PDB file of C-alpha atoms in Angstrom:
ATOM      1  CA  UNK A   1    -136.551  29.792 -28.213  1.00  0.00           C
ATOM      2  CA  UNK A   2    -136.025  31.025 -24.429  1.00  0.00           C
ATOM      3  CA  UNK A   3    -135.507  33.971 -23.748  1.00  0.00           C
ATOM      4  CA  UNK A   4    -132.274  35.387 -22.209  1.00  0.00           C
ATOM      5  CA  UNK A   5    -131.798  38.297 -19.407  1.00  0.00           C
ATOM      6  CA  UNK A   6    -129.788  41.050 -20.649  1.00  0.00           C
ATOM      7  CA  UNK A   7    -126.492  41.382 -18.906  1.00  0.00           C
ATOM      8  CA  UNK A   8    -126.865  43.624 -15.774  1.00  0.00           C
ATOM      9  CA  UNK A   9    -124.013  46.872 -16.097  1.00  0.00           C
ATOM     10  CA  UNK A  10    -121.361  46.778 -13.525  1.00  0.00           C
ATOM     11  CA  UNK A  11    -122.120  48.669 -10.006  1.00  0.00           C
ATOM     12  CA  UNK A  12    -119.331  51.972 -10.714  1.00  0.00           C
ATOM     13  CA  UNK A  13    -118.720  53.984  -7.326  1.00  0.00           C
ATOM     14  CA  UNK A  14    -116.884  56.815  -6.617  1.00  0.00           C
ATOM     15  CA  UNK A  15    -114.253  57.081  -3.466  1.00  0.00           C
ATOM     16  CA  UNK A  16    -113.902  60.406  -2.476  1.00  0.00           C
ATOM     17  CA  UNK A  17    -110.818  60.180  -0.090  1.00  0.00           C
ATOM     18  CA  UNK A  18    -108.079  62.525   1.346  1.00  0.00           C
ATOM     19  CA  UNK A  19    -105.044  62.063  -1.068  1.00  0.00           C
ATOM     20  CA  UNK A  20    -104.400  59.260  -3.637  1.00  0.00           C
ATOM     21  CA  UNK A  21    -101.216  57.522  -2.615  1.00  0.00           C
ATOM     22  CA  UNK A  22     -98.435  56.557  -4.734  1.00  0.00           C
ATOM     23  CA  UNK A  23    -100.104  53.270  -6.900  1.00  0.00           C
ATOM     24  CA  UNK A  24     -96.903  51.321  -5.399  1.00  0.00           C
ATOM     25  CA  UNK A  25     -98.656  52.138  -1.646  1.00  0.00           C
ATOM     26  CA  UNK A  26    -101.912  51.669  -2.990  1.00  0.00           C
ATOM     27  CA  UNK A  27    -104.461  48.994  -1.948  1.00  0.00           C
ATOM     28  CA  UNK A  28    -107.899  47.860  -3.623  1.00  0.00           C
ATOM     29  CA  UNK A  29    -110.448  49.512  -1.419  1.00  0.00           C
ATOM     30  CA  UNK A  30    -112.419  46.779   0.496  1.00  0.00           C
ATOM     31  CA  UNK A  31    -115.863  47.941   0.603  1.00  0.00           C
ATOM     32  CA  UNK A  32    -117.868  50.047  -2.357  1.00  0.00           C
ATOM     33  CA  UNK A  33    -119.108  52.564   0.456  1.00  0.00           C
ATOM     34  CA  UNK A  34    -122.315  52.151  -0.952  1.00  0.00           C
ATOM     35  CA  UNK A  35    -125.602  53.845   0.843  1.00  0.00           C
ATOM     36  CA  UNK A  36    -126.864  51.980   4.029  1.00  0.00           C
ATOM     37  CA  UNK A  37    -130.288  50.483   4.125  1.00  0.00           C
ATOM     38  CA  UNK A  38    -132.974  50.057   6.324  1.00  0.00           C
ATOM     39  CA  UNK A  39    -131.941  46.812   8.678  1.00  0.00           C
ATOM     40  CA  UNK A  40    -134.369  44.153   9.629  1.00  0.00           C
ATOM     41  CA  UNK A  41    -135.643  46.401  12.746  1.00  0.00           C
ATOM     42  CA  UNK A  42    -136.207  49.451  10.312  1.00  0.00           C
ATOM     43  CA  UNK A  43    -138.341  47.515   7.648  1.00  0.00           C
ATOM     44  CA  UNK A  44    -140.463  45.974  10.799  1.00  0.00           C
ATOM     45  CA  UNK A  45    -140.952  49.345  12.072  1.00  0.00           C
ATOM     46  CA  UNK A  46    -141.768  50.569   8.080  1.00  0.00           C
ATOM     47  CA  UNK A  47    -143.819  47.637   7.682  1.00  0.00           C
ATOM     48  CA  UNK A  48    -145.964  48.346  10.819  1.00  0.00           C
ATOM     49  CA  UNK A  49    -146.520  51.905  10.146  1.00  0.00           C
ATOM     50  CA  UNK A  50    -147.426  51.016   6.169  1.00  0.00           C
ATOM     51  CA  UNK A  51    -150.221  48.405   7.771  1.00  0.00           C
ATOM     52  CA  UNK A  52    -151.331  51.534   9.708  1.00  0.00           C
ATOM     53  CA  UNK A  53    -151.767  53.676   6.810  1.00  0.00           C
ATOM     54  CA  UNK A  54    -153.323  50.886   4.558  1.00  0.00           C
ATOM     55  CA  UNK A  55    -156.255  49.821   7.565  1.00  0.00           C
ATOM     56  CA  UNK A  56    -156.606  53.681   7.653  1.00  0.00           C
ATOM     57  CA  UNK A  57    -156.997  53.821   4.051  1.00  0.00           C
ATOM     58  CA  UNK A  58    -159.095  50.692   3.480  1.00  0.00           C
ATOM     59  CA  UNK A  59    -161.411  52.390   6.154  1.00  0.00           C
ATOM     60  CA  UNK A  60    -161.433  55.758   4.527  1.00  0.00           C
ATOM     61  CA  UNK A  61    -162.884  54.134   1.277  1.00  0.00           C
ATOM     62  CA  UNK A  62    -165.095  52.095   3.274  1.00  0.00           C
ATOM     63  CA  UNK A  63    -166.858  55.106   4.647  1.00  0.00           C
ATOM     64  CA  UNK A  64    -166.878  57.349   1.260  1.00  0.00           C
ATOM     65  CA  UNK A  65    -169.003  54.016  -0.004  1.00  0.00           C
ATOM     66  CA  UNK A  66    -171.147  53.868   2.836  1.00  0.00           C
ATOM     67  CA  UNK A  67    -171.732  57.319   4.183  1.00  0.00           C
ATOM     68  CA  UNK A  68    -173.645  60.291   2.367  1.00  0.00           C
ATOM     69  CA  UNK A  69    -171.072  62.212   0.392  1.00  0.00           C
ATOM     70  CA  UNK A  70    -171.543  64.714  -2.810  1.00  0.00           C
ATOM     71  CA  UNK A  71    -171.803  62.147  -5.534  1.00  0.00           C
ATOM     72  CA  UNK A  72    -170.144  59.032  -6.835  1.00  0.00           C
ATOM     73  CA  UNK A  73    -167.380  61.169  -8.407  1.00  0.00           C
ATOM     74  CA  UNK A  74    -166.456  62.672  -5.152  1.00  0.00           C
ATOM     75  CA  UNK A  75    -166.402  58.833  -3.659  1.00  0.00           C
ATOM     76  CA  UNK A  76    -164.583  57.952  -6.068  1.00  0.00           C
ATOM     77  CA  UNK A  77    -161.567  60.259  -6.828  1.00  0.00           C
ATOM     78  CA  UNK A  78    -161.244  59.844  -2.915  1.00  0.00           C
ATOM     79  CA  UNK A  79    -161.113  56.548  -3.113  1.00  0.00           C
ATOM     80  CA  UNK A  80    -158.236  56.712  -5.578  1.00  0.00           C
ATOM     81  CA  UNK A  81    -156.122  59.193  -3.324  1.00  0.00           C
ATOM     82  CA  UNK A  82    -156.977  56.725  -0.137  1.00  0.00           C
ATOM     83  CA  UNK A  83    -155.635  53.778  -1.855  1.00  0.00           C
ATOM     84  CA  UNK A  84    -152.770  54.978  -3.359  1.00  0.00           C
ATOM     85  CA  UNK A  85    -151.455  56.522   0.531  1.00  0.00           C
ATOM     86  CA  UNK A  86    -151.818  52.800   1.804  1.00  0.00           C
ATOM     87  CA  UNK A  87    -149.887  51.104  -1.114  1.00  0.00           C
ATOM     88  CA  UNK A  88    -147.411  53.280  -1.937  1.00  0.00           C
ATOM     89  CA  UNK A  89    -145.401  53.088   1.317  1.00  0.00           C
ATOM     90  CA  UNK A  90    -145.326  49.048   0.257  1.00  0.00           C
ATOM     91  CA  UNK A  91    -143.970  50.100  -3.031  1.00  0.00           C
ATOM     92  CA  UNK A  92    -140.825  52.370  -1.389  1.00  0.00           C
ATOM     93  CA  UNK A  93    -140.531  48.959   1.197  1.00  0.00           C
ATOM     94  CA  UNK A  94    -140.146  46.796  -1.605  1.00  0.00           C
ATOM     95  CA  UNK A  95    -137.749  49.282  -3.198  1.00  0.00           C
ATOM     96  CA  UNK A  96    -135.794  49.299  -0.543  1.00  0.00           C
ATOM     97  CA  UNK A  97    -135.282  45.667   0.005  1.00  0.00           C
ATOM     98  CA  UNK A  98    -134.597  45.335  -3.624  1.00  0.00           C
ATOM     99  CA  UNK A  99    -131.944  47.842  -3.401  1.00  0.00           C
ATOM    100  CA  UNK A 100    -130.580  46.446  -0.242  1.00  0.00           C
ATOM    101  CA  UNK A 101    -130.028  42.922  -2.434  1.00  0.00           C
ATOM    102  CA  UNK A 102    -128.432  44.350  -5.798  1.00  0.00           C
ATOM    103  CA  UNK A 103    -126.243  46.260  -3.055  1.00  0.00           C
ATOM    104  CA  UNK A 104    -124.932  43.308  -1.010  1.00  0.00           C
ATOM    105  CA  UNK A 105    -124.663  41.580  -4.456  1.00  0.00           C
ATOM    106  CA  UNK A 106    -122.932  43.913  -6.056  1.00  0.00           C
ATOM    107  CA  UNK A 107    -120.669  43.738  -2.525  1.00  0.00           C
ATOM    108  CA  UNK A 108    -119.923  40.129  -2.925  1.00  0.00           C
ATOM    109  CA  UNK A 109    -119.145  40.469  -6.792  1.00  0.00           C
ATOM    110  CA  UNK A 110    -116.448  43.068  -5.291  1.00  0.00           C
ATOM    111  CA  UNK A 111    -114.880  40.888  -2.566  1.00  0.00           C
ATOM    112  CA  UNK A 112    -114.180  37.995  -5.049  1.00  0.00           C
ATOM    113  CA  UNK A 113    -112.588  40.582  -7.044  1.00  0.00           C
ATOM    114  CA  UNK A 114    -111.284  42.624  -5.215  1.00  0.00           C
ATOM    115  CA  UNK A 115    -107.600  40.534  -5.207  1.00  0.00           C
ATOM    116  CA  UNK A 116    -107.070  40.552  -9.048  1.00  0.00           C
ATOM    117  CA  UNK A 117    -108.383  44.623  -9.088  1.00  0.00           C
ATOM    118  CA  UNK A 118    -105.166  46.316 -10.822  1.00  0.00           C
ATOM    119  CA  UNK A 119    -105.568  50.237 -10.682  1.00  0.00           C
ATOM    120  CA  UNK A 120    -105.612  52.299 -13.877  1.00  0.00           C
ATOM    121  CA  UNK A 121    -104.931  56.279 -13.842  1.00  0.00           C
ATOM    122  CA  UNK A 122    -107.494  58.432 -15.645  1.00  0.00           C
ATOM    123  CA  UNK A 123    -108.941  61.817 -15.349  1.00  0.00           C
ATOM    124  CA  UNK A 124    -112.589  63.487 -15.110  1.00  0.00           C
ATOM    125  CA  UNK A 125    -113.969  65.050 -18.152  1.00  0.00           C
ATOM    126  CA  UNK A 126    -117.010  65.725 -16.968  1.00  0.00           C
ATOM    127  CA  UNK A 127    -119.147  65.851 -13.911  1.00  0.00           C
ATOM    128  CA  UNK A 128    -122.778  65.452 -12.923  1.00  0.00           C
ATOM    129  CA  UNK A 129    -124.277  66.825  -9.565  1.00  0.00           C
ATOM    130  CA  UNK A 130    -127.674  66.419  -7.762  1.00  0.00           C
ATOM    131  CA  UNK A 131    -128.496  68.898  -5.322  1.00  0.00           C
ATOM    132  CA  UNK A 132    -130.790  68.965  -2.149  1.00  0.00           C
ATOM    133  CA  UNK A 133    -133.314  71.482  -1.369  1.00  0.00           C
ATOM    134  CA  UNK A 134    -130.818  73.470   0.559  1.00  0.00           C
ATOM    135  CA  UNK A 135    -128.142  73.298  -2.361  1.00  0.00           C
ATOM    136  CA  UNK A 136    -125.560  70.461  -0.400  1.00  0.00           C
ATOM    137  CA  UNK A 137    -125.096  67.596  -3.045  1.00  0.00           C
ATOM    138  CA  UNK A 138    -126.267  64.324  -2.460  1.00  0.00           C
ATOM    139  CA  UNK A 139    -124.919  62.620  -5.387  1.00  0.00           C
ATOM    140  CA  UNK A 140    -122.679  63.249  -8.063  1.00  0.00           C
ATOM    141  CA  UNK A 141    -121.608  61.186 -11.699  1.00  0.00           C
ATOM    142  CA  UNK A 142    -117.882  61.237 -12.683  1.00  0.00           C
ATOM    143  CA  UNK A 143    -117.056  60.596 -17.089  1.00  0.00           C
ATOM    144  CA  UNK A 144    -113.738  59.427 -16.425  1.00  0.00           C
ATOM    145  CA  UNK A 145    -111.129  59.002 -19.369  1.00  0.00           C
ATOM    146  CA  UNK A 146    -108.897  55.871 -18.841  1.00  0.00           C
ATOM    147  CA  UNK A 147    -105.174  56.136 -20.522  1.00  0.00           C
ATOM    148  CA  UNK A 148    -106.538  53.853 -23.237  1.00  0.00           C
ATOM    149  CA  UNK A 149    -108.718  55.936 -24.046  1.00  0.00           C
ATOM    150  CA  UNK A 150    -111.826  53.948 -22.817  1.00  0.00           C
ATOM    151  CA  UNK A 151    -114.505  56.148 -20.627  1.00  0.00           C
ATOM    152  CA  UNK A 152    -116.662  55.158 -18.020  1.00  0.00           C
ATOM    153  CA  UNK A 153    -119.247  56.760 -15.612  1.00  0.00           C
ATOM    154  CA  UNK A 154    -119.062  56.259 -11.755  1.00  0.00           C
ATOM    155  CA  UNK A 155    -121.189  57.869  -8.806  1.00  0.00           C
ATOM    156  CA  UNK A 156    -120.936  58.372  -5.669  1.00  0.00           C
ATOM    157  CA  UNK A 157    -124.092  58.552  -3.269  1.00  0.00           C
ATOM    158  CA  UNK A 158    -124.240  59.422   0.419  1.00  0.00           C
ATOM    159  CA  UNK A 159    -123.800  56.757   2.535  1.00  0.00           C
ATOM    160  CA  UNK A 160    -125.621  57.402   5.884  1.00  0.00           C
ATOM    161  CA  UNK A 161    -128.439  59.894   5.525  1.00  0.00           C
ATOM    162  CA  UNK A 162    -126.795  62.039   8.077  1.00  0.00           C
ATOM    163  CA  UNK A 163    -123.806  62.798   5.654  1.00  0.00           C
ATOM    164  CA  UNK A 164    -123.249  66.073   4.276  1.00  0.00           C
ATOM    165  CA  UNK A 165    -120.980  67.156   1.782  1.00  0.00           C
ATOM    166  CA  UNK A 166    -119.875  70.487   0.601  1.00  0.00           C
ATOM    167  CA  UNK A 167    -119.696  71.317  -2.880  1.00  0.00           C
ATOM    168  CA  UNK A 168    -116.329  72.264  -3.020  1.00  0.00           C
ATOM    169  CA  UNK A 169    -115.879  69.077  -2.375  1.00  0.00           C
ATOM    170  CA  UNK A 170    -117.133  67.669  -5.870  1.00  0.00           C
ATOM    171  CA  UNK A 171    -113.932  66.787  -8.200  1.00  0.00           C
ATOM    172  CA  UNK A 172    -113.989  69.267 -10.897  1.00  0.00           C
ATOM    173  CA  UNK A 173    -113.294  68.130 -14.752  1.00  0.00           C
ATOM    174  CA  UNK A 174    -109.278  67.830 -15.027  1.00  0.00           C
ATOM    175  CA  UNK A 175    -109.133  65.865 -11.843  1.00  0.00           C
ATOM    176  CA  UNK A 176    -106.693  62.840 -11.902  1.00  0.00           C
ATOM    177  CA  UNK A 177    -108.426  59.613 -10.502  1.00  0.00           C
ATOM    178  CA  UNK A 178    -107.376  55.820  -9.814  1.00  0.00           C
ATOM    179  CA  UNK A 179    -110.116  53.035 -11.198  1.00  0.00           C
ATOM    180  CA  UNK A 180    -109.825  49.844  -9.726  1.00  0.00           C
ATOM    181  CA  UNK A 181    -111.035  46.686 -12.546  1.00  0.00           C
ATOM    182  CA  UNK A 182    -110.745  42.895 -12.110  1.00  0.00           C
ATOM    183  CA  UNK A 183    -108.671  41.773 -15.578  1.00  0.00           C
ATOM    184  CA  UNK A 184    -111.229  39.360 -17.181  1.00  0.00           C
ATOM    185  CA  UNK A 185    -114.053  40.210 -15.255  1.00  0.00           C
ATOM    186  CA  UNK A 186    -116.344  42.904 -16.998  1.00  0.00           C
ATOM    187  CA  UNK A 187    -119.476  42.505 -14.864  1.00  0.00           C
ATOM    188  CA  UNK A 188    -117.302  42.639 -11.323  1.00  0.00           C
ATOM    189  CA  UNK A 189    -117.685  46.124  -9.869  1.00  0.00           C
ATOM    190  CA  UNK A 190    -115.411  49.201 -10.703  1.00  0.00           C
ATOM    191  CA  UNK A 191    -113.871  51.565  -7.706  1.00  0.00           C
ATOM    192  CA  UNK A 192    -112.844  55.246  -9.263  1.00  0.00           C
ATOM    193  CA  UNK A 193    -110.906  56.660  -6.199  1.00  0.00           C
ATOM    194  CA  UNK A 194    -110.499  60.559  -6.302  1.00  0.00           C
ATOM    195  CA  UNK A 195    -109.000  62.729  -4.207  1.00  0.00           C
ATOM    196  CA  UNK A 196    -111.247  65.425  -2.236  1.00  0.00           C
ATOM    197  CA  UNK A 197    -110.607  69.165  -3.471  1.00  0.00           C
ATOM    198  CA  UNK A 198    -111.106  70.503  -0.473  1.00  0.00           C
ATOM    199  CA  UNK A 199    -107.857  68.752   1.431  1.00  0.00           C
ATOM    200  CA  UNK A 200    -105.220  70.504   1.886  1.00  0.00           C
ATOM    201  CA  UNK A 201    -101.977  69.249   1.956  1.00  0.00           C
TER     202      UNK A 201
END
């Protein structure tokens, strides 16, 4: 009997904009805002630098095999940290090309349906927030409760490295929000727009 891939869940962002106009006004959002990846220049520059550290690895092992050193042991636990310095900057390369793809995927799936995306009002009823070493958030995960009823989870990441955000300006539970679904289409992407706290006016 073959085997069938489990249904992939639908990419959820989160919007943070200024104000959230009157739905009459409003307009499906055309891109998800997701995070930017490395270009083709980036990943050559990555992929020269990760040869660099894998030659320098392969020839750190070479020479705790051939040299004098304190015992097998010692060759070998080096070994071990040598070789995992020259693959894992492979691993984060493939990561990052892999996340590149679901992203421009997940981009497509939203710009065929983006023009039958009907806006729904909800609010927040809960909120999740990662923090960076200096306290600014990098991420945060909005439970959003839909007029039906229904609830759904949505994040929003940074999308240039460079990006900062305060944390005042993290929607609080009680916020009203704006989700954006394609009728019919329950794998298409899902847009919850919310308005920034920290805008006056």
């Amino acid at each position: 009997m073959p085997m069938t891939r489990a249904a992939q869940p639908a990419t959820r962002v989160v919007h943070l904009v200024d104000r959230l106009d009157d739905v009459a006004d409003a307009a499906a959002p055309v891109a998800l805002r997701l995070p930017r990846r490395l270009g083709t220049p980036g990943r050559l520059a990555f992929a020269a630098a990760a040869a660099v550290a894998t030659a320098a690895a392969a020839w750190g092992v070479v020479l705790l095999w051939t040299e004098e050193t304190p015992g097998s042991w010692f060759s070998l636990l080096f070994s071990v940290l040598l070789g995992a310095i020259g693959l894992v900057p492979w691993f984060l390369l493939s990561g990052s090309i892999g996340a590149a793809r679901e992203d421009r995927a997940a981009q497509t799936a939203w710009s065929a349906a983006r023009g039958s995306a009907t806006p729904t009002a909800g609010r927040v009823v809960a909120r999740r927030t990662q923090l960076a070493e200096e306290g600014t958030p990098t991420s945060f995960e909005l439970d959003v409760e839909l007029a039906d009823g229904s609830r759904l989870t949505a994040e929003w990441r940074l999308e240039r490295a460079s990006q900062r955000l305060l944390q005042t300006q993290v929607p609080g539970v009680g916020a009203v929000v704006r989700v954006w679904r394609a009728a019919g289409m329950p794998e298409a992407p899902v847009v919850v727009e919310v308005a920034d706290p920290s805008v006056v006016g």
